PDB file of C-alpha atoms in Angstrom:
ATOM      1  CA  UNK A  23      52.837 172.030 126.500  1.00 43.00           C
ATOM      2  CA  UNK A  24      50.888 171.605 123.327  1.00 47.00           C
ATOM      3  CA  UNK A  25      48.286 169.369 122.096  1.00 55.00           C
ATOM      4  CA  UNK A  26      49.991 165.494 121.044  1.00 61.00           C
ATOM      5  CA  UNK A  27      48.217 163.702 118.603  1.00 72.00           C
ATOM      6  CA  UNK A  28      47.444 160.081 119.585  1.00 76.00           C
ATOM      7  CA  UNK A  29      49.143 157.885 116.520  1.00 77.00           C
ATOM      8  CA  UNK A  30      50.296 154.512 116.214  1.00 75.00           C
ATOM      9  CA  UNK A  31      53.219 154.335 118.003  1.00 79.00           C
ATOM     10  CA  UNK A  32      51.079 155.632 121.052  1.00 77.00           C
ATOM     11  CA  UNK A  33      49.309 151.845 121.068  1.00 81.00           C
ATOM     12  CA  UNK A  34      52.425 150.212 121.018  1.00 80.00           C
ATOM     13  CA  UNK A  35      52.610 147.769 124.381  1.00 79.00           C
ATOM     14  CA  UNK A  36      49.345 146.960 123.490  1.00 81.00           C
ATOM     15  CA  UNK A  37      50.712 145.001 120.593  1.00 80.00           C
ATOM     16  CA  UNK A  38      52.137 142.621 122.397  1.00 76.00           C
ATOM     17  CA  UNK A  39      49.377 140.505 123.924  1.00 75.00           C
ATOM     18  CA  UNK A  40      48.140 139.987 120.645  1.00 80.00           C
ATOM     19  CA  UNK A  41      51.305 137.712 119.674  1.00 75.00           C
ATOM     20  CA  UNK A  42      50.574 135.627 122.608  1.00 72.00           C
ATOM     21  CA  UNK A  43      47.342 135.487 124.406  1.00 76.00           C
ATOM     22  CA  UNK A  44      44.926 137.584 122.775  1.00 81.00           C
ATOM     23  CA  UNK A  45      46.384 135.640 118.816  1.00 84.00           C
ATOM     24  CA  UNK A  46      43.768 134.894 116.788  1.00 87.00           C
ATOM     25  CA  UNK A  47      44.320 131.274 117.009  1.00 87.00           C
ATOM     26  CA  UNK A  48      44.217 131.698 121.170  1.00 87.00           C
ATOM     27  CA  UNK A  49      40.896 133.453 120.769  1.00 90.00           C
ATOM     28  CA  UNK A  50      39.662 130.998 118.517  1.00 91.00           C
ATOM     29  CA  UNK A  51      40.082 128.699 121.174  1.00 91.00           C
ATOM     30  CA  UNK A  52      38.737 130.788 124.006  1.00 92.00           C
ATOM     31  CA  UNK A  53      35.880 131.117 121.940  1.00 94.00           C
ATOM     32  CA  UNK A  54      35.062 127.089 121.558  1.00 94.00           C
ATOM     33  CA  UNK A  55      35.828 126.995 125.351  1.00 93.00           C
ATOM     34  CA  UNK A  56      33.495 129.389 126.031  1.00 93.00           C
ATOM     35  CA  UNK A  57      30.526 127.526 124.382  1.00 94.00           C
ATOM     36  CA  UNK A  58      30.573 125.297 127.267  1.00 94.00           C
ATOM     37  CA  UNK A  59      30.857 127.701 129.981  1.00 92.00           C
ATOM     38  CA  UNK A  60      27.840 129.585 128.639  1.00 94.00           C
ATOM     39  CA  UNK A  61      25.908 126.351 129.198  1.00 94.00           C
ATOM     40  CA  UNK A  62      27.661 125.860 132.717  1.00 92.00           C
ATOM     41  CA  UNK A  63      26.740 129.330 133.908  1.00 92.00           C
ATOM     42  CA  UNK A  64      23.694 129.375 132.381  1.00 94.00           C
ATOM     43  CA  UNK A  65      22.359 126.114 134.284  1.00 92.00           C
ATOM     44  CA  UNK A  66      24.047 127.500 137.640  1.00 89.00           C
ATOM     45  CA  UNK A  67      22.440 131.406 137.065  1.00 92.00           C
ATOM     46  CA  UNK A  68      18.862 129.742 135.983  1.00 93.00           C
ATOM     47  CA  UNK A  69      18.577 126.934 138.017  1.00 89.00           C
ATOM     48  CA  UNK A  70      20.276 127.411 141.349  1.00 85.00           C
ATOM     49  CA  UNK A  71      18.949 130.593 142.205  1.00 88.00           C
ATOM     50  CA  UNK A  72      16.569 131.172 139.543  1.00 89.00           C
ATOM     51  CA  UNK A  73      13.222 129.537 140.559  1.00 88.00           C
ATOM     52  CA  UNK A  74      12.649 130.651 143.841  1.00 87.00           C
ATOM     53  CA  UNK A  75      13.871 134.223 143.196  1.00 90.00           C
ATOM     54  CA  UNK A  76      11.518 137.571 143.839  1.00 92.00           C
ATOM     55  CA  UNK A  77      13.297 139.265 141.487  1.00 94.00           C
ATOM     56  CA  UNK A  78      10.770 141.549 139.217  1.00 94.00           C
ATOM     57  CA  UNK A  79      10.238 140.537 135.834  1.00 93.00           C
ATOM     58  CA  UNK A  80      13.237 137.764 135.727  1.00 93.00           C
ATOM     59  CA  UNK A  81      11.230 135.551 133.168  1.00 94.00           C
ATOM     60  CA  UNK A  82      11.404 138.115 130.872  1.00 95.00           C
ATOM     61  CA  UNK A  83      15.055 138.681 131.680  1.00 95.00           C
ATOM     62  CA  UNK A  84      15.288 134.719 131.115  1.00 95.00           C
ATOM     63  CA  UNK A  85      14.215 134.612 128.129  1.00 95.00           C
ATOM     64  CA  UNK A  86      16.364 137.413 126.875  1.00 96.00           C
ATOM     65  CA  UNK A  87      19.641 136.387 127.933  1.00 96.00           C
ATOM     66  CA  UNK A  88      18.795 132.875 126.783  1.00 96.00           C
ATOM     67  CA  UNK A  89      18.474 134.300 123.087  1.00 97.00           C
ATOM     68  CA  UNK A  90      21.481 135.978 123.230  1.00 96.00           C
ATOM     69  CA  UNK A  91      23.781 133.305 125.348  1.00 96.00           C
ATOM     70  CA  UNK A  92      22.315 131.004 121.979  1.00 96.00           C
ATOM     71  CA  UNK A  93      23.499 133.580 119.590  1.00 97.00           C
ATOM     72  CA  UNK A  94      26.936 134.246 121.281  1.00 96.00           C
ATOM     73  CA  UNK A  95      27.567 130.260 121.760  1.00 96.00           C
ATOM     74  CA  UNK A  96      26.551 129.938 117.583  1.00 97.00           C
ATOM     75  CA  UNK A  97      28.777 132.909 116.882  1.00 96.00           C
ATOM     76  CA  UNK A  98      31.912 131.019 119.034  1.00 96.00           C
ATOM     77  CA  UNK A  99      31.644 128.079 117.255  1.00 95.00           C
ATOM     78  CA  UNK A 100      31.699 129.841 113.711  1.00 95.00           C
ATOM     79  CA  UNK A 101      34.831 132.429 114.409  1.00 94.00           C
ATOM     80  CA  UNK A 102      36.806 129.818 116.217  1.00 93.00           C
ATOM     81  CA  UNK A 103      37.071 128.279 113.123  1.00 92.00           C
ATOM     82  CA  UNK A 104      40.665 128.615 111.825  1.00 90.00           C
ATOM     83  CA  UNK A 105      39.093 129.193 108.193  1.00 89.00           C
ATOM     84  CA  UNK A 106      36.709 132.219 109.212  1.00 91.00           C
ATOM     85  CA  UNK A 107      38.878 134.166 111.947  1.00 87.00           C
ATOM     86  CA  UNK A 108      41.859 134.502 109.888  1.00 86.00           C
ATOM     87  CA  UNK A 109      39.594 136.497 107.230  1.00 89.00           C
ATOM     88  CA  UNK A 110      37.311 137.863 109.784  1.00 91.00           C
ATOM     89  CA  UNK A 111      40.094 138.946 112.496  1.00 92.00           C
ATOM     90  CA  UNK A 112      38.095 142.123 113.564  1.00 92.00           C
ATOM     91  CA  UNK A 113      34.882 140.686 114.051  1.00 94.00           C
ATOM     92  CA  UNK A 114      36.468 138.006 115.465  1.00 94.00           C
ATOM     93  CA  UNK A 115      37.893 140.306 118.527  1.00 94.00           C
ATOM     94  CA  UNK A 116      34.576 142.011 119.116  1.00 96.00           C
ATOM     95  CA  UNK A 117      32.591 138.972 119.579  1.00 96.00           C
ATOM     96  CA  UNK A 118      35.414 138.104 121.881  1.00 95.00           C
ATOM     97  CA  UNK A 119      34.544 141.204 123.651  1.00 96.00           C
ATOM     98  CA  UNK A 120      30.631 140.774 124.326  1.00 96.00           C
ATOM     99  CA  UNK A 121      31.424 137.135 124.839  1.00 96.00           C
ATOM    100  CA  UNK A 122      33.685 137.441 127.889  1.00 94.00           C
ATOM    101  CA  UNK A 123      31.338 140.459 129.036  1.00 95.00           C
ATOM    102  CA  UNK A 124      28.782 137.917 128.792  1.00 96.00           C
ATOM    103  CA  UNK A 125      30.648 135.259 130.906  1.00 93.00           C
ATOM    104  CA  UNK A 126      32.017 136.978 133.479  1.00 91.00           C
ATOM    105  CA  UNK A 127      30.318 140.427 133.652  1.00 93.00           C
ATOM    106  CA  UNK A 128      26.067 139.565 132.854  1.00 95.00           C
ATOM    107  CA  UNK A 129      26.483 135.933 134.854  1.00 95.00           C
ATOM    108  CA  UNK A 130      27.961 137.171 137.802  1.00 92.00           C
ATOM    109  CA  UNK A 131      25.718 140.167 138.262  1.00 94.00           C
ATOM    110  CA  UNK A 132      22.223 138.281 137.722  1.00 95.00           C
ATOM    111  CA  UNK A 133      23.657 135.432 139.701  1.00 93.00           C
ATOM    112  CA  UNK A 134      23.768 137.963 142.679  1.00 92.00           C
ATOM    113  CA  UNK A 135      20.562 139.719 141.677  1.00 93.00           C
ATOM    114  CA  UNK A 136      18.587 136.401 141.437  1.00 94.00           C
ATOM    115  CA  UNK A 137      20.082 135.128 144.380  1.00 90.00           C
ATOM    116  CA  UNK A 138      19.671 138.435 146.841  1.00 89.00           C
ATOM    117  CA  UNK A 139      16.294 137.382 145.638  1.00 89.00           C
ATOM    118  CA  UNK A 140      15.996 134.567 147.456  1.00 86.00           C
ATOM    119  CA  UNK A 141      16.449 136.192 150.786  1.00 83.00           C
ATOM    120  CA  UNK A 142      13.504 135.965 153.182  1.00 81.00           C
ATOM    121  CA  UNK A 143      12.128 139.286 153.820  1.00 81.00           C
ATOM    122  CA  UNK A 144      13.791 141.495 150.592  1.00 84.00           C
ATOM    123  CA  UNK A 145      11.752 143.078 148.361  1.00 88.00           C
ATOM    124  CA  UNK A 146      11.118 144.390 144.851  1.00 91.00           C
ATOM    125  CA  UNK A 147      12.228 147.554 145.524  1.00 92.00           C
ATOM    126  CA  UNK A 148      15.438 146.597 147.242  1.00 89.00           C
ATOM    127  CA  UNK A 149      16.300 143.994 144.444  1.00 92.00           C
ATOM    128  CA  UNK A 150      15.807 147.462 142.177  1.00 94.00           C
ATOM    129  CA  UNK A 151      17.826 149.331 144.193  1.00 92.00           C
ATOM    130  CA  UNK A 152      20.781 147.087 144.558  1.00 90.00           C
ATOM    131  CA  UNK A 153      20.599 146.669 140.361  1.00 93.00           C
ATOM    132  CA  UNK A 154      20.936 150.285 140.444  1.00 93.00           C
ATOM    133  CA  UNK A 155      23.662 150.771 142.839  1.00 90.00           C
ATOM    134  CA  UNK A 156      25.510 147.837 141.153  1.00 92.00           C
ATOM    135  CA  UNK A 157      24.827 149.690 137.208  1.00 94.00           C
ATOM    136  CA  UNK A 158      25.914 152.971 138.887  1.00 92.00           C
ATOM    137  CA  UNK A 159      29.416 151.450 140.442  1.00 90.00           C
ATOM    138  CA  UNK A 160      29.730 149.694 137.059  1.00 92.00           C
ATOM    139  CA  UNK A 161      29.624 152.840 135.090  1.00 94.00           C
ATOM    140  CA  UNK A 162      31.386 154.755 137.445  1.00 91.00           C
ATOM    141  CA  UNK A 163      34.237 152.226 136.980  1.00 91.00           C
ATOM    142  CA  UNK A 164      33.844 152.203 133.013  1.00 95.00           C
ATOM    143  CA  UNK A 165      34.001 155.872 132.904  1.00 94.00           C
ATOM    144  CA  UNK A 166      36.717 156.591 135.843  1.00 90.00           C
ATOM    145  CA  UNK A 167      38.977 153.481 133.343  1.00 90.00           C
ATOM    146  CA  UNK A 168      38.552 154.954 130.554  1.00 93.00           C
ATOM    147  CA  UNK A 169      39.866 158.607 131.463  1.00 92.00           C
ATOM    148  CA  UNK A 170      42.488 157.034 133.133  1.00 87.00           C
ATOM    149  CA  UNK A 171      43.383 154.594 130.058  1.00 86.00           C
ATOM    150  CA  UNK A 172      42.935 157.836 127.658  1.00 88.00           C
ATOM    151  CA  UNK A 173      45.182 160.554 129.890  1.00 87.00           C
ATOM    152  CA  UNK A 174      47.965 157.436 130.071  1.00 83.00           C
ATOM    153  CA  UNK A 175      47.713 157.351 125.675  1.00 85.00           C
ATOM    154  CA  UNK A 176      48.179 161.268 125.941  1.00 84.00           C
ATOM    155  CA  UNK A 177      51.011 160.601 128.345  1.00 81.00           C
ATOM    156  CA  UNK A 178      52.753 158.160 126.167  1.00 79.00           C
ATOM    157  CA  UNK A 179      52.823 155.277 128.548  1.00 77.00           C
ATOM    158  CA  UNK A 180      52.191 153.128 126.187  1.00 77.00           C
ATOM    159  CA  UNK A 181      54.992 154.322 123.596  1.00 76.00           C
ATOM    160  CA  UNK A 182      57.743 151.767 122.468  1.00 67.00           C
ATOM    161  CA  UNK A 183      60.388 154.031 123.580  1.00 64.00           C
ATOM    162  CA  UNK A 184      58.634 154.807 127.592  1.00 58.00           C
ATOM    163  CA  UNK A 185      58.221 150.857 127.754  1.00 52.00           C
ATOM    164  CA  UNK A 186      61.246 149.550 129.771  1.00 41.00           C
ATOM    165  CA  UNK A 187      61.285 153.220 131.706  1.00 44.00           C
ATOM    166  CA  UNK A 188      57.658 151.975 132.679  1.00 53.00           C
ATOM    167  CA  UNK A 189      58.573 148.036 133.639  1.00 53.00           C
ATOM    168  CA  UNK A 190      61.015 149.682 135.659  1.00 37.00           C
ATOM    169  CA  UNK A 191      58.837 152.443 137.674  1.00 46.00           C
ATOM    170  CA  UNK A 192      55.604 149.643 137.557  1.00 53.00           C
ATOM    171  CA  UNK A 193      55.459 149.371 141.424  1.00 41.00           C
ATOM    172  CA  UNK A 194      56.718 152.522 142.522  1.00 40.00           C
ATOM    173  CA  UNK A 195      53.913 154.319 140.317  1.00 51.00           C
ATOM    174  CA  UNK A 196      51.291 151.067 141.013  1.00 50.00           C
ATOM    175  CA  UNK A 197      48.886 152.508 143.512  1.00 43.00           C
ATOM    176  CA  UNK A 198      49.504 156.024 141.916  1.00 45.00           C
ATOM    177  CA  UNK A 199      48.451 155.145 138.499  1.00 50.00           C
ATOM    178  CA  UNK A 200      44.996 152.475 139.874  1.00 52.00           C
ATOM    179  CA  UNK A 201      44.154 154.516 142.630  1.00 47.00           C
ATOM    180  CA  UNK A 202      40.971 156.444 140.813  1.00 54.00           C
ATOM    181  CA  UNK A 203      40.086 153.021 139.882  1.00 54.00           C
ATOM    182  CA  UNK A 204      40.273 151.372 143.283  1.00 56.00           C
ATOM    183  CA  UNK A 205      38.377 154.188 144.774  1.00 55.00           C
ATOM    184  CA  UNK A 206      35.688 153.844 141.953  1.00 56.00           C
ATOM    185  CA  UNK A 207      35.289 149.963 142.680  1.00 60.00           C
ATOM    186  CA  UNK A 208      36.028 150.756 146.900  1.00 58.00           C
ATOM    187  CA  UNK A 209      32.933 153.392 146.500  1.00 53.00           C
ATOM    188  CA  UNK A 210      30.473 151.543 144.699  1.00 58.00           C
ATOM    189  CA  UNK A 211      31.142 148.379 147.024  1.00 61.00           C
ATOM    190  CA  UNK A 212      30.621 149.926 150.094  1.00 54.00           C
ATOM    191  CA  UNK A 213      27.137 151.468 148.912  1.00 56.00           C
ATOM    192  CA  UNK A 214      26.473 148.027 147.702  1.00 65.00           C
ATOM    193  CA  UNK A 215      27.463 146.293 151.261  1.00 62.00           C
ATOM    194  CA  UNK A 216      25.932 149.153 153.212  1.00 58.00           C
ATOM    195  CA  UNK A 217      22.820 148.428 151.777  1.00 60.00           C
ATOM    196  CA  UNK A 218      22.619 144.601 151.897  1.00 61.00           C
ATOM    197  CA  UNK A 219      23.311 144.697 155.309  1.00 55.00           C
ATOM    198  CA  UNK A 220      20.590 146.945 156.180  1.00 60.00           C
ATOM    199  CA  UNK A 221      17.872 144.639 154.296  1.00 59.00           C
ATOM    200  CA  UNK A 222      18.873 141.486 154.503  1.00 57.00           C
ATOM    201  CA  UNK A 223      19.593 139.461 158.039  1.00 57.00           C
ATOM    202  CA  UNK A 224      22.888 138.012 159.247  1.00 53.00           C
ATOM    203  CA  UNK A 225      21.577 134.595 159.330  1.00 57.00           C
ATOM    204  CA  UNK A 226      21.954 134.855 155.258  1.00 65.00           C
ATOM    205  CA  UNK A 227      25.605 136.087 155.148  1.00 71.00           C
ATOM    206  CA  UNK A 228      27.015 133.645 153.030  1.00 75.00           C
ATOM    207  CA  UNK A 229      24.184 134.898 150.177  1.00 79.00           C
ATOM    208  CA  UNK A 230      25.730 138.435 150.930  1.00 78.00           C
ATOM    209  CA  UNK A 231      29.333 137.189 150.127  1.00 81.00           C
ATOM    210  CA  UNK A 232      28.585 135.119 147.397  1.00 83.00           C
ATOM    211  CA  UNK A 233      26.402 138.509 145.878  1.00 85.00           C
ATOM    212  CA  UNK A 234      29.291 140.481 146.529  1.00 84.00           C
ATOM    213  CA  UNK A 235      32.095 138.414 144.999  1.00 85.00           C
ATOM    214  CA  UNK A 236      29.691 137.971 141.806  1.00 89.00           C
ATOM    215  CA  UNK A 237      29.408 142.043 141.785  1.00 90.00           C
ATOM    216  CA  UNK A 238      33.209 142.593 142.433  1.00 89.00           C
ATOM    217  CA  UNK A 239      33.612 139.959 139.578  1.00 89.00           C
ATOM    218  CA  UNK A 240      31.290 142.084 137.174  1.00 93.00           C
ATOM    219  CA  UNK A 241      33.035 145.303 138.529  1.00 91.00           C
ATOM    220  CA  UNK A 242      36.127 143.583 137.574  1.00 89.00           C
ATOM    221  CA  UNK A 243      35.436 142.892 133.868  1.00 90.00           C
ATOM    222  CA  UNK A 244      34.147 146.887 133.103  1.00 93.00           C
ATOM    223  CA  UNK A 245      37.443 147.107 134.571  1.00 90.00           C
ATOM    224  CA  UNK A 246      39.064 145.760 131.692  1.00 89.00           C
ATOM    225  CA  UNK A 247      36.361 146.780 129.188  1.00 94.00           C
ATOM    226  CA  UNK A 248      38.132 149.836 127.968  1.00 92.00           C
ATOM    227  CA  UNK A 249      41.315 148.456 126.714  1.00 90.00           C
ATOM    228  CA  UNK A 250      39.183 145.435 125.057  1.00 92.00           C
ATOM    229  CA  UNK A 251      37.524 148.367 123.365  1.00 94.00           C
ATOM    230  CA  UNK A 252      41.250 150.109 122.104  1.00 91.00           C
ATOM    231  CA  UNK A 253      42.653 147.422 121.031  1.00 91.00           C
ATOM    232  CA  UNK A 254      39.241 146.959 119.087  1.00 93.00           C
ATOM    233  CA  UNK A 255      39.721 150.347 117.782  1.00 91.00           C
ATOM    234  CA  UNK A 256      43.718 149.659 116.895  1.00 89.00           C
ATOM    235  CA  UNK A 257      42.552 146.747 114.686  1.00 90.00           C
ATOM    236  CA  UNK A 258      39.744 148.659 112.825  1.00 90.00           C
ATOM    237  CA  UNK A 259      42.835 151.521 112.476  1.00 88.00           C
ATOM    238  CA  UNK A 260      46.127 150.212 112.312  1.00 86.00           C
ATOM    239  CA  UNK A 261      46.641 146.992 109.656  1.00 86.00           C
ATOM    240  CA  UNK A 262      50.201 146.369 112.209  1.00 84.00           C
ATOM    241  CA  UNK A 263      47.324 144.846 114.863  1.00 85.00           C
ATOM    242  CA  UNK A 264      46.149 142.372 113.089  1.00 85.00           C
ATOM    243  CA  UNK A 265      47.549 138.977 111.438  1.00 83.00           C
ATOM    244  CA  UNK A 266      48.106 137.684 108.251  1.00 81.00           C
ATOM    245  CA  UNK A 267      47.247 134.382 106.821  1.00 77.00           C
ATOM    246  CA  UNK A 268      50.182 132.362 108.396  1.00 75.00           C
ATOM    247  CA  UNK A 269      48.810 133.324 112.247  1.00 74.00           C
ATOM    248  CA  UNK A 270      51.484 136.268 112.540  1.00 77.00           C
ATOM    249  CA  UNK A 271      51.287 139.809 113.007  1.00 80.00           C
ATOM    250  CA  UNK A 272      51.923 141.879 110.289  1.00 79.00           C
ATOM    251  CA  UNK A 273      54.791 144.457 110.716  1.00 78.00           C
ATOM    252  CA  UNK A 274      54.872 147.984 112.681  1.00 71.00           C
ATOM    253  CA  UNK A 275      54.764 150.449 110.862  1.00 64.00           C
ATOM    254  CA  UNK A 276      55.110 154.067 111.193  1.00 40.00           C
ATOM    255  CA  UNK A 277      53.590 155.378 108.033  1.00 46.00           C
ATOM    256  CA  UNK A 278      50.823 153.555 106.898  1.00 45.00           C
ATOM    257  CA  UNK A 279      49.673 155.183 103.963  1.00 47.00           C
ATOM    258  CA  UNK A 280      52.580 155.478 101.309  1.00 47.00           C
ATOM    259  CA  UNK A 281      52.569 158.723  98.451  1.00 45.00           C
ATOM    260  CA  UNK A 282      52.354 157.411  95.209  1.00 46.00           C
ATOM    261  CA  UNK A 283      55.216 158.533  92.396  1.00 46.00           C
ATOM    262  CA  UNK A 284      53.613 160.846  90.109  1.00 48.00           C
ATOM    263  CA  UNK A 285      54.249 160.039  86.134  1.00 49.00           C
ATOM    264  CA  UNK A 286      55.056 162.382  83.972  1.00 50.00           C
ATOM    265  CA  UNK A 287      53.578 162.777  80.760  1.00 45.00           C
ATOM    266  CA  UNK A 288      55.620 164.389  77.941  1.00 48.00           C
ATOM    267  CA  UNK A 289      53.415 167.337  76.256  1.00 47.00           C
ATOM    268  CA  UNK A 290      53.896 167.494  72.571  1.00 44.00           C
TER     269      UNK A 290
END
């Protein structure tokens, strides 16, 4: 078989979350929402297991996640203004993006990292190593995605015309389609529980579950990264991803660009 160019109508069942929960007024929303829950996780990352952390150089980590949590919350409360995302739509999304990467990808790792910190007996080193055993699953998981999400686009998955065929084969081709996925997030979780284990003692297992939920959480969210990041790109491409003025999406179309009609000039 030949090359297939990705187009358009290769984005298609992507569309459709962005009529209901990914609309601009729904993100809007999110986006106000989230102004408090930056404050909420903030307080519960840099006060509950904050101050008596080990962790190497956290105040400088502090102080740069506190500028940007401030930045982020300012930039929610401007694009979930009705009046700036529906001229700002794009922008609008990738904020969105780094927001909820923010929330519930940055949060839940540092929450684990400060708090393995906390354990009696762990040190520098191991706090390093975990960070790098947690970055390393994360990427692994980003980068496994993401060839997945691109060879499924080259596959036409997510064509308007393979749609109902794929509803209707969903579970039989389920653990098919995720299993590179689940094996990325089963691989860098075991190296991750392997190693707590070894350095730090039974009597704190309830720190090593709460660590590990906050990592599978983080896991989780590059999970989902690379579809944020298509339906980013679909916006900045195709005009049929985004809204117009009244809240709705504009229409599909095939051909985007239309050929203007030449005029002809009489020569004398």
């Amino acid at each position: 078989m030949g090359r297939r160019n990705i187009g358009e109508m290769d984005f298609w069942a992507l569309r459709n979350s962005l009529d209901t929960r990914q609309s601009i007024s729904s993100l809007g929303a999110m986006l106000i929402v989230s102004i408090f829950l930056n404050a909420i996780l903030f307080l519960v990352v840099y006060i509950v297991v904050f101050d008596y952390s080990t962790y190497p150089n956290k105040e400088s980590i502090y102080k740069a996640h506190l500028y940007i949590t401030v930045i982020l919350s300012l930039l929610s409360l401007i694009f979930g203004l009705p009046s700036v995302y529906k001229r700002f739509e794009k922008i609008q999304y990738l904020i969105t993006i780094i927001v909820s990467q923010n929330l519930f990808g940055a949060f839940p790792l540092l929450f684990a990292l400060f708090a393995f910190g906390n354990v009696y007996g762990v040190t520098q080193d191991d706090l390093l190593t975990i960070t790098k055993l947690a970055l390393f699953a994360g990427g692994l998981v980003f980068i496994v995605t993401s060839i997945r999400f691109f060879l499924l686009l080259k596959r036409g998955e997510y064509r308007a015309d393979s749609y109902k065929e794929k509803v209707r084969k969903k579970w039989e081709n389920f653990v098919r389609g995720k299993l590179p996925v689940f094996t990325a997030i089963g691989v860098g979780a075991v190296f991750i529980i392997q190693f707590l284990f070894r350095v730090i003692p039974l009597t704190d297992f309830d720190t090593i579950i709460m660590g590990t939920l906050s990592i599978l959480i983080y896991l989780t969210m590059l999970f989902v990264l690379p579809e944020q990041l298509v339906i980013l790109y679909c916006k900045i491409r195709y005009e049929s991803f985004n809204h117009n003025r009244k809240g709705n999406l504009k229409p599909f179309g095939f051909k985007t660009h239309q050929k203007k009609k030449k005029k002809n000039y009489k020569v004398r």
